[in-house]
mmCIF file of C-alpha atoms in Angstrom:
data_model
loop_
_atom_site.group_PDB
_atom_site.id
_atom_site.type_symbol
_atom_site.label_atom_id
_atom_site.label_comp_id
_atom_site.label_asym_id
_atom_site.label_seq_id
_atom_site.Cartn_x
_atom_site.Cartn_y
_atom_site.Cartn_z
ATOM 1 C CA UNK A 1 186.560 99.934 -22.372
ATOM 2 C CA UNK A 2 186.858 99.035 -25.437
ATOM 3 C CA UNK A 3 187.968 94.990 -25.850
ATOM 4 C CA UNK A 4 189.709 93.631 -29.598
ATOM 5 C CA UNK A 5 188.160 90.484 -29.835
ATOM 6 C CA UNK A 6 190.283 88.333 -33.167
ATOM 7 C CA UNK A 7 187.374 87.226 -35.812
ATOM 8 C CA UNK A 8 188.922 85.483 -38.436
ATOM 9 C CA UNK A 9 187.706 82.416 -37.738
ATOM 10 C CA UNK A 10 185.913 80.602 -34.403
ATOM 11 C CA UNK A 11 183.709 81.925 -31.555
ATOM 12 C CA UNK A 12 184.102 85.333 -31.789
ATOM 13 C CA UNK A 13 180.433 86.085 -32.231
ATOM 14 C CA UNK A 14 179.436 83.881 -28.374
ATOM 15 C CA UNK A 15 182.453 86.652 -26.379
ATOM 16 C CA UNK A 16 180.599 89.399 -27.967
ATOM 17 C CA UNK A 17 177.473 88.110 -26.626
ATOM 18 C CA UNK A 18 179.203 87.919 -23.210
ATOM 19 C CA UNK A 19 181.151 91.567 -23.280
ATOM 20 C CA UNK A 20 177.551 92.932 -24.349
ATOM 21 C CA UNK A 21 175.563 91.390 -21.357
ATOM 22 C CA UNK A 22 178.441 92.956 -19.228
ATOM 23 C CA UNK A 23 178.218 96.739 -21.118
ATOM 24 C CA UNK A 24 182.118 96.473 -22.366
ATOM 25 C CA UNK A 25 182.334 97.621 -25.712
ATOM 26 C CA UNK A 26 184.027 95.729 -28.630
ATOM 27 C CA UNK A 27 185.543 95.655 -32.078
ATOM 28 C CA UNK A 28 185.969 93.046 -34.369
ATOM 29 C CA UNK A 29 190.111 92.425 -35.074
ATOM 30 C CA UNK A 30 189.304 90.965 -38.602
ATOM 31 C CA UNK A 31 192.376 92.824 -40.869
ATOM 32 C CA UNK A 32 195.286 94.687 -40.427
ATOM 33 C CA UNK A 33 193.828 98.176 -39.911
ATOM 34 C CA UNK A 34 191.779 96.907 -37.015
ATOM 35 C CA UNK A 35 194.949 96.136 -34.649
ATOM 36 C CA UNK A 36 196.260 99.260 -35.191
ATOM 37 C CA UNK A 37 193.127 101.038 -33.576
ATOM 38 C CA UNK A 38 192.376 101.892 -30.082
ATOM 39 C CA UNK A 39 191.623 99.208 -27.468
ATOM 40 C CA UNK A 40 191.922 98.325 -23.837
ATOM 41 C CA UNK A 41 192.196 94.431 -24.188
ATOM 42 C CA UNK A 42 192.051 91.125 -26.322
ATOM 43 C CA UNK A 43 189.881 88.377 -26.903
ATOM 44 C CA UNK A 44 191.895 85.175 -28.499
ATOM 45 C CA UNK A 45 188.210 82.499 -29.186
ATOM 46 C CA UNK A 46 188.197 79.115 -29.675
ATOM 47 C CA UNK A 47 187.922 77.777 -33.425
ATOM 48 C CA UNK A 48 191.414 75.721 -34.827
ATOM 49 C CA UNK A 49 194.406 77.633 -33.730
ATOM 50 C CA UNK A 50 196.210 76.720 -36.648
ATOM 51 C CA UNK A 51 194.121 78.388 -39.064
ATOM 52 C CA UNK A 52 193.668 81.789 -36.747
ATOM 53 C CA UNK A 53 197.607 81.301 -36.352
ATOM 54 C CA UNK A 54 197.807 81.568 -40.141
ATOM 55 C CA UNK A 55 195.273 83.999 -40.750
ATOM 56 C CA UNK A 56 196.816 86.682 -38.253
ATOM 57 C CA UNK A 57 200.081 86.557 -39.823
ATOM 58 C CA UNK A 58 198.203 86.308 -43.621
ATOM 59 C CA UNK A 59 196.412 89.379 -42.425
ATOM 60 C CA UNK A 60 199.739 91.392 -41.128
ATOM 61 C CA UNK A 61 198.223 91.029 -37.992
ATOM 62 C CA UNK A 62 200.115 88.479 -35.855
ATOM 63 C CA UNK A 63 203.375 91.166 -35.489
ATOM 64 C CA UNK A 64 201.386 93.906 -33.785
ATOM 65 C CA UNK A 65 199.142 91.033 -30.914
ATOM 66 C CA UNK A 66 202.211 89.605 -30.093
ATOM 67 C CA UNK A 67 203.410 93.123 -29.566
ATOM 68 C CA UNK A 68 200.901 93.704 -27.774
ATOM 69 C CA UNK A 69 200.200 91.090 -26.062
ATOM 70 C CA UNK A 70 204.526 91.649 -24.724
ATOM 71 C CA UNK A 71 203.892 94.848 -23.575
ATOM 72 C CA UNK A 72 201.058 93.930 -20.940
ATOM 73 C CA UNK A 73 197.639 94.241 -22.905
ATOM 74 C CA UNK A 74 195.254 91.687 -20.936
ATOM 75 C CA UNK A 75 194.284 89.069 -22.788
ATOM 76 C CA UNK A 76 191.293 86.366 -22.557
ATOM 77 C CA UNK A 77 192.242 83.079 -24.591
ATOM 78 C CA UNK A 78 190.222 79.944 -24.459
ATOM 79 C CA UNK A 79 190.754 76.857 -26.120
ATOM 80 C CA UNK A 80 192.545 77.557 -29.716
ATOM 81 C CA UNK A 81 193.512 80.863 -27.789
ATOM 82 C CA UNK A 82 195.379 79.279 -25.064
ATOM 83 C CA UNK A 83 197.341 77.288 -28.211
ATOM 84 C CA UNK A 84 197.808 80.180 -29.666
ATOM 85 C CA UNK A 85 199.291 81.651 -26.231
ATOM 86 C CA UNK A 86 201.776 78.168 -25.324
ATOM 87 C CA UNK A 87 205.566 79.517 -25.814
ATOM 88 C CA UNK A 88 205.643 75.641 -26.434
ATOM 89 C CA UNK A 89 203.533 72.610 -28.134
ATOM 90 C CA UNK A 90 204.177 68.717 -27.012
ATOM 91 C CA UNK A 91 202.692 67.282 -29.868
ATOM 92 C CA UNK A 92 203.312 70.101 -32.651
ATOM 93 C CA UNK A 93 206.565 71.887 -33.344
ATOM 94 C CA UNK A 94 204.663 74.759 -34.587
ATOM 95 C CA UNK A 95 204.044 78.062 -32.062
ATOM 96 C CA UNK A 96 202.255 80.911 -32.630
ATOM 97 C CA UNK A 97 202.141 83.834 -30.348
ATOM 98 C CA UNK A 98 204.226 82.032 -27.730
ATOM 99 C CA UNK A 99 203.745 84.885 -25.233
ATOM 100 C CA UNK A 100 202.714 82.472 -22.148
ATOM 101 C CA UNK A 101 205.250 80.637 -20.090
ATOM 102 C CA UNK A 102 203.561 77.448 -20.165
ATOM 103 C CA UNK A 103 203.416 73.678 -22.288
ATOM 104 C CA UNK A 104 200.268 73.221 -24.019
ATOM 105 C CA UNK A 105 199.030 69.796 -26.079
ATOM 106 C CA UNK A 106 196.710 70.230 -28.201
ATOM 107 C CA UNK A 107 193.193 68.027 -28.912
ATOM 108 C CA UNK A 108 194.222 66.536 -25.662
ATOM 109 C CA UNK A 109 190.948 65.474 -24.571
ATOM 110 C CA UNK A 110 190.626 63.730 -28.439
ATOM 111 C CA UNK A 111 188.468 64.539 -31.099
ATOM 112 C CA UNK A 112 184.671 66.361 -31.150
ATOM 113 C CA UNK A 113 183.568 63.254 -30.203
ATOM 114 C CA UNK A 114 185.563 63.868 -26.771
ATOM 115 C CA UNK A 115 183.627 67.049 -25.926
ATOM 116 C CA UNK A 116 182.368 67.302 -22.332
ATOM 117 C CA UNK A 117 180.874 69.397 -19.590
ATOM 118 C CA UNK A 118 181.645 69.252 -15.747
ATOM 119 C CA UNK A 119 181.589 71.705 -13.153
ATOM 120 C CA UNK A 120 184.729 72.508 -11.562
ATOM 121 C CA UNK A 121 186.118 75.034 -8.883
ATOM 122 C CA UNK A 122 188.409 77.980 -10.363
ATOM 123 C CA UNK A 123 190.601 79.733 -8.280
ATOM 124 C CA UNK A 124 188.683 83.032 -7.456
ATOM 125 C CA UNK A 125 185.751 82.292 -8.633
ATOM 126 C CA UNK A 126 184.468 78.914 -7.195
ATOM 127 C CA UNK A 127 182.408 76.539 -9.116
ATOM 128 C CA UNK A 128 181.734 77.033 -13.336
ATOM 129 C CA UNK A 129 180.629 75.082 -15.439
ATOM 130 C CA UNK A 130 183.143 74.475 -17.916
ATOM 131 C CA UNK A 131 182.635 72.820 -21.759
ATOM 132 C CA UNK A 132 185.140 71.752 -23.597
ATOM 133 C CA UNK A 133 185.350 70.618 -27.448
ATOM 134 C CA UNK A 134 188.230 69.128 -29.077
ATOM 135 C CA UNK A 135 189.859 71.039 -26.289
ATOM 136 C CA UNK A 136 193.707 71.049 -25.170
ATOM 137 C CA UNK A 137 194.865 71.147 -21.695
ATOM 138 C CA UNK A 138 198.183 72.611 -19.817
ATOM 139 C CA UNK A 139 200.621 69.963 -19.271
ATOM 140 C CA UNK A 140 203.132 72.002 -17.758
ATOM 141 C CA UNK A 141 203.395 75.523 -16.209
ATOM 142 C CA UNK A 142 206.547 77.675 -16.640
ATOM 143 C CA UNK A 143 208.298 80.262 -14.420
ATOM 144 C CA UNK A 144 205.231 82.515 -12.915
ATOM 145 C CA UNK A 145 202.219 81.016 -14.265
ATOM 146 C CA UNK A 146 200.010 80.348 -11.756
ATOM 147 C CA UNK A 147 197.352 77.265 -12.283
ATOM 148 C CA UNK A 148 193.939 78.576 -11.553
ATOM 149 C CA UNK A 149 191.697 75.080 -12.246
ATOM 150 C CA UNK A 150 192.304 71.204 -12.836
ATOM 151 C CA UNK A 151 189.929 68.959 -14.316
ATOM 152 C CA UNK A 152 190.938 65.334 -13.481
ATOM 153 C CA UNK A 153 194.133 66.476 -12.487
ATOM 154 C CA UNK A 154 194.904 68.440 -16.035
ATOM 155 C CA UNK A 155 195.821 71.841 -15.526
ATOM 156 C CA UNK A 156 192.646 73.515 -17.306
ATOM 157 C CA UNK A 157 193.540 77.271 -16.439
ATOM 158 C CA UNK A 158 195.834 79.258 -16.053
ATOM 159 C CA UNK A 159 197.547 83.182 -15.716
ATOM 160 C CA UNK A 160 200.540 85.061 -16.017
ATOM 161 C CA UNK A 161 200.826 88.647 -15.427
ATOM 162 C CA UNK A 162 198.051 89.847 -18.479
ATOM 163 C CA UNK A 163 197.060 86.387 -19.644
ATOM 164 C CA UNK A 164 194.484 83.881 -18.605
ATOM 165 C CA UNK A 165 194.214 80.836 -20.826
ATOM 166 C CA UNK A 166 191.511 77.881 -20.111
ATOM 167 C CA UNK A 167 191.451 74.916 -22.144
ATOM 168 C CA UNK A 168 187.508 75.294 -22.293
ATOM 169 C CA UNK A 169 184.422 77.594 -23.635
ATOM 170 C CA UNK A 170 183.067 79.835 -21.058
ATOM 171 C CA UNK A 171 181.637 81.672 -23.707
ATOM 172 C CA UNK A 172 179.027 79.201 -24.229
ATOM 173 C CA UNK A 173 177.764 79.171 -20.813
ATOM 174 C CA UNK A 174 175.187 81.845 -19.391
ATOM 175 C CA UNK A 175 177.646 82.407 -16.383
ATOM 176 C CA UNK A 176 179.841 85.888 -16.956
ATOM 177 C CA UNK A 177 182.419 85.483 -14.484
ATOM 178 C CA UNK A 178 185.418 84.567 -16.328
ATOM 179 C CA UNK A 179 184.974 87.711 -19.009
ATOM 180 C CA UNK A 180 184.247 89.955 -15.556
ATOM 181 C CA UNK A 181 187.785 88.595 -14.137
ATOM 182 C CA UNK A 182 189.292 89.419 -17.674
ATOM 183 C CA UNK A 183 187.390 92.917 -17.336
ATOM 184 C CA UNK A 184 189.005 93.266 -13.771
ATOM 185 C CA UNK A 185 192.325 93.304 -15.514
ATOM 186 C CA UNK A 186 192.124 96.154 -17.406
#
């Protein structure tokens, strides 16, 4: 099993460390040729969604990644990754991959100073240490998107078929259960 990790900007190295702990192979997706390699799942890391979306287009990776997701490739998206997947952003006219039937609010928890940690329940996992950094949240789920976790009434993790998206950063903890959940989808 090999996982492709979008590595143009953001917290991709932390996801690599998680996969190493779990014995999963990965490749960094940095340019057009990389997305044409064979891999079984995709990670869209936290970082700056606008920059990541722009770089995917400039590096001619966007259409291939979007097609892979639409065709059922399992994807794990954290923070900015969830913004990249959202079909709609409530506070921004731009969208990116638009594969996840959900409405996401960018920077919903404020700026860097609004970062926080909390332990909350995730369906199918149990209590999990969630780390939020300039995080979005999911304002509304559409179609058959399933809510897996909420914090203070706000949706922070969802699943839709092959897509797992969350507002927080599981890669910044020592808890591998979300990455294990993702690998089981493959």
